[in-house]
Short mmCIF file of C-alpha atoms in Angstrom, two decimals:
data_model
loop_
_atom_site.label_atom_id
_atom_site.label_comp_id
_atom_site.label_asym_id
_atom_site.label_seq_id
_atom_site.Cartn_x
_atom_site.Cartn_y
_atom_site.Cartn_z
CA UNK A 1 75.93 185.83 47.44
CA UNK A 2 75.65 182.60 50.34
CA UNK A 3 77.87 180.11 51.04
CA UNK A 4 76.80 176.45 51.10
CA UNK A 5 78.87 173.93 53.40
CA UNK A 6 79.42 170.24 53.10
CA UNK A 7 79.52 167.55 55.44
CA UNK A 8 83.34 167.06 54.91
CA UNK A 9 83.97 171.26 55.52
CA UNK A 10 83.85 171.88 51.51
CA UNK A 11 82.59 175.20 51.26
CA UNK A 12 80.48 176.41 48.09
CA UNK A 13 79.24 179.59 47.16
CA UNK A 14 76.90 180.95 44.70
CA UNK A 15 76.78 184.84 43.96
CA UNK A 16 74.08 186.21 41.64
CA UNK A 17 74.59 190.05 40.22
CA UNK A 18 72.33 192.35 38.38
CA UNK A 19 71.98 196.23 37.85
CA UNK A 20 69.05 198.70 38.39
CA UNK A 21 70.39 200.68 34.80
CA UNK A 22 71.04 197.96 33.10
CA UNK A 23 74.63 198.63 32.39
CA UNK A 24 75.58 194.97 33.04
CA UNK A 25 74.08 191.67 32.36
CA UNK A 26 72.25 189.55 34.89
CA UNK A 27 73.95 186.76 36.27
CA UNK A 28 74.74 183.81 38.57
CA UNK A 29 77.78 182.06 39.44
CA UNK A 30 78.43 178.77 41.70
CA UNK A 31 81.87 177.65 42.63
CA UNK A 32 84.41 177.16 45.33
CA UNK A 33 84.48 180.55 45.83
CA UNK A 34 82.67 183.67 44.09
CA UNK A 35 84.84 186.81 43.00
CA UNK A 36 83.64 189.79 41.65
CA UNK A 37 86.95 192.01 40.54
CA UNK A 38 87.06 196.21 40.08
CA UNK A 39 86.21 196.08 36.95
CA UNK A 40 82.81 193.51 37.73
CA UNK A 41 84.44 190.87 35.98
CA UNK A 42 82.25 188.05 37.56
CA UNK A 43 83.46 184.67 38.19
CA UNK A 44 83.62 181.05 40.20
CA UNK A 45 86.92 179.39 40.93
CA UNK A 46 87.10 175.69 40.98
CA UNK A 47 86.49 172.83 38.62
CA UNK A 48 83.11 172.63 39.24
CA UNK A 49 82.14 176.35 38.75
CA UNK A 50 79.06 177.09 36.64
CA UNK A 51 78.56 180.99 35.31
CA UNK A 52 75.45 181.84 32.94
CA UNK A 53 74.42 185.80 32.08
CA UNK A 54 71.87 186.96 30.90
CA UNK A 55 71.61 190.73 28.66
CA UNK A 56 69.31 192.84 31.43
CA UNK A 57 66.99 194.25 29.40
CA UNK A 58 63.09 195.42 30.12
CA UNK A 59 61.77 191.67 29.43
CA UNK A 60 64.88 189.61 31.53
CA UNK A 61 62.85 189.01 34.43
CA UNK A 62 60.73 186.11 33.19
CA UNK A 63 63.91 184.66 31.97
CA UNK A 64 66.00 185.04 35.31
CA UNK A 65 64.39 182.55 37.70
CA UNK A 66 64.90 179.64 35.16
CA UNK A 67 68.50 180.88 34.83
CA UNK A 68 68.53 180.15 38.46
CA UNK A 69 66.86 177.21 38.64
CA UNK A 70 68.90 175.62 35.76
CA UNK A 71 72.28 176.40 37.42
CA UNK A 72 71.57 175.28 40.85
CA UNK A 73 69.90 172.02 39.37
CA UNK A 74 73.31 171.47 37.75
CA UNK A 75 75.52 172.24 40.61
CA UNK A 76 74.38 168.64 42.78
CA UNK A 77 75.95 166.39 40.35
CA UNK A 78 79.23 169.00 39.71
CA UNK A 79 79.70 169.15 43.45
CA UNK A 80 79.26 165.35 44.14
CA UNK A 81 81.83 164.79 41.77
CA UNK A 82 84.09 167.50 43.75
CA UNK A 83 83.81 165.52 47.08
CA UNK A 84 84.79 162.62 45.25
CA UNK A 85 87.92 163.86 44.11
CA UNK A 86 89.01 165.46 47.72
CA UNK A 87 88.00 162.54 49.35
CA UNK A 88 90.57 160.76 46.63
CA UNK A 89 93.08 163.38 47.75
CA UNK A 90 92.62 162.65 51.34
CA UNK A 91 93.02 158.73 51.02
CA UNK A 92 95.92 158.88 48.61
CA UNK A 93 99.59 158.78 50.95
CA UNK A 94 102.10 161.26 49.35
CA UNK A 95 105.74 160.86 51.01
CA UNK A 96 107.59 163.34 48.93
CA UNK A 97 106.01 165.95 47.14
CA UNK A 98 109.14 167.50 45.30
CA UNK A 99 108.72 166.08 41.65
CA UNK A 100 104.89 167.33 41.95
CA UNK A 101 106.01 170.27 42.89
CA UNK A 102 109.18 170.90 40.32
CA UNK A 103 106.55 169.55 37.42
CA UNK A 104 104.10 171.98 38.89
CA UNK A 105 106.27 174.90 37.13
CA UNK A 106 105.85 173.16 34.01
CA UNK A 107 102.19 172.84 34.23
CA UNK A 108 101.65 176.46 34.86
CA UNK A 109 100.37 175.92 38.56
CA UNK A 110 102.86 178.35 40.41
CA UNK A 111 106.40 179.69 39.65
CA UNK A 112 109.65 179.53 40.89
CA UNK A 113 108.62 182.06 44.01
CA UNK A 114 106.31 179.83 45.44
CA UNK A 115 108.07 176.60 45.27
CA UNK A 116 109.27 177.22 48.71
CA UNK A 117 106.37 178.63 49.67
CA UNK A 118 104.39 174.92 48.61
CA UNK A 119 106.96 172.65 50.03
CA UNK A 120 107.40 174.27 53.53
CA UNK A 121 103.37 174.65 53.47
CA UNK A 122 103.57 170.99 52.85
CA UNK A 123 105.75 169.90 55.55
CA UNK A 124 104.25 172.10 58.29
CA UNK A 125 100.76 173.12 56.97
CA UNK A 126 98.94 175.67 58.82
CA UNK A 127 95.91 174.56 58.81
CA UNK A 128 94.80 171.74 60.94
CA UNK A 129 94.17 168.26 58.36
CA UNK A 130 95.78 165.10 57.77
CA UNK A 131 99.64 164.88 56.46
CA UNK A 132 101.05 163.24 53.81
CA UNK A 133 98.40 163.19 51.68
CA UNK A 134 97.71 164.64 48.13
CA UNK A 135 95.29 166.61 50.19
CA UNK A 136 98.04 168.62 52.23
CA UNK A 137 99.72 169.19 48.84
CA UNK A 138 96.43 170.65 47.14
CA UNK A 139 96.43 173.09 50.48
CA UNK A 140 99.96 173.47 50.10
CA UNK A 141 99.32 174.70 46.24
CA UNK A 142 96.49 176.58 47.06
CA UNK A 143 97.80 178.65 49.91
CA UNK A 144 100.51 179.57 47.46
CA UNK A 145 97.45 180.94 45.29
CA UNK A 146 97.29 183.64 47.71
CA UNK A 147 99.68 185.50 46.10
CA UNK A 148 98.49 185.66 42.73
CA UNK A 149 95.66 188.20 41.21
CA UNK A 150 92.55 186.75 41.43
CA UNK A 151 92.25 186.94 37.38
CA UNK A 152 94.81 184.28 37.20
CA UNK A 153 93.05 181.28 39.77
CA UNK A 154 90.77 179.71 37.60
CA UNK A 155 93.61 178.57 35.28
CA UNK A 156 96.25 177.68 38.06
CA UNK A 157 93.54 175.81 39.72
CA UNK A 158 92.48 173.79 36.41
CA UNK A 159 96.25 173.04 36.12
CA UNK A 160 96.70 171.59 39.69
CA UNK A 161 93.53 169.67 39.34
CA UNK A 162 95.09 167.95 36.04
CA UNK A 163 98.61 167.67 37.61
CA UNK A 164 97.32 166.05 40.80
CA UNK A 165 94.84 163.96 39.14
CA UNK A 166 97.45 162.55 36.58
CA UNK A 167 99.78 161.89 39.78
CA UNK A 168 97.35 159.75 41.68
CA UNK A 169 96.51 157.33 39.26
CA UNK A 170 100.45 156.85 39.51
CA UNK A 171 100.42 156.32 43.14
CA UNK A 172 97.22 154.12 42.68
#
């Protein structure tokens, strides 16, 4: 796998797998960040995360490099629209969080252990950006993500991105 970074510090990765028995399918994956779990369970977090496979069999090579090609093609226009919606985050003001954060439990973004977790992360964030933003609160959330199994970020993120999105156009 290799990681891609933007000009605003959005990093992008894109991991590709295959098998010299042929035990598992060939593949390629693009997202904010590339996991591969125990059980090689392959997979891109983030909105904008693109996964194809194909069956490794004698005749898969020909077939491979357009795989490629057709997933990387797609990932300029995906990604673009990524930036977009962080730069929205970062120009959006967000005084208090704490109804974003109760509805959050509703929406299946975190539970009731990481409220605190969020709204502390919120008010004192540890890493170095802009405050008050619906940026700081995406970090916030996604900071709290480190305590969940891997298995269970693409979801969680896909629910903050519809929570947060649905909550700007109320501050707009």
């Amino acid at each position: 796998s290799f990681s891609l970074e933007s000009s605003n510090g959005l990093t992008r990765e894109v991991g590709f797998r295959t098998s010299y028995d042929k035990s598992s399918p060939s593949g390629i994956v693009a997202g904010m960040r590339v996991m591969v779990c125990s059980n090689l369970d392959f997979y891109g977090i983030g909105d904008d995360s693109v996964k194809t496979f194909r069956r490794h069999t004698k005749n898969s090579i020909p077939d491979i490099q357009p795989m490629i090609h057709n997933v990387v093609e797609s990932l300029g226009e995906d990604w673009k629209s990524t930036e977009d919606w962080y730069e929205i985050l970062e120009n959006t003001p967000l005084d208090n969080p704490d109804t974003i954060i109760l509805n959050s439990l509703d929406e299946g973004v975190i539970g009731v252990r990481q409220l605190e977790l969020v709204r502390n992360e919120f008010d004192a964030p540890s890493y170095e950006h802009s405050k008050n933003n619906f940026f700081t609160l995406h970090n916030a959330f996604t900071e709290a993500f480190k305590s969940y199994t891997a298995v269970s970020l693409p979801e969680r993120s896909k629910a903050l991105k519809r929570l947060l999105t649905a909550n700007i156009e109320t501050y707009n």
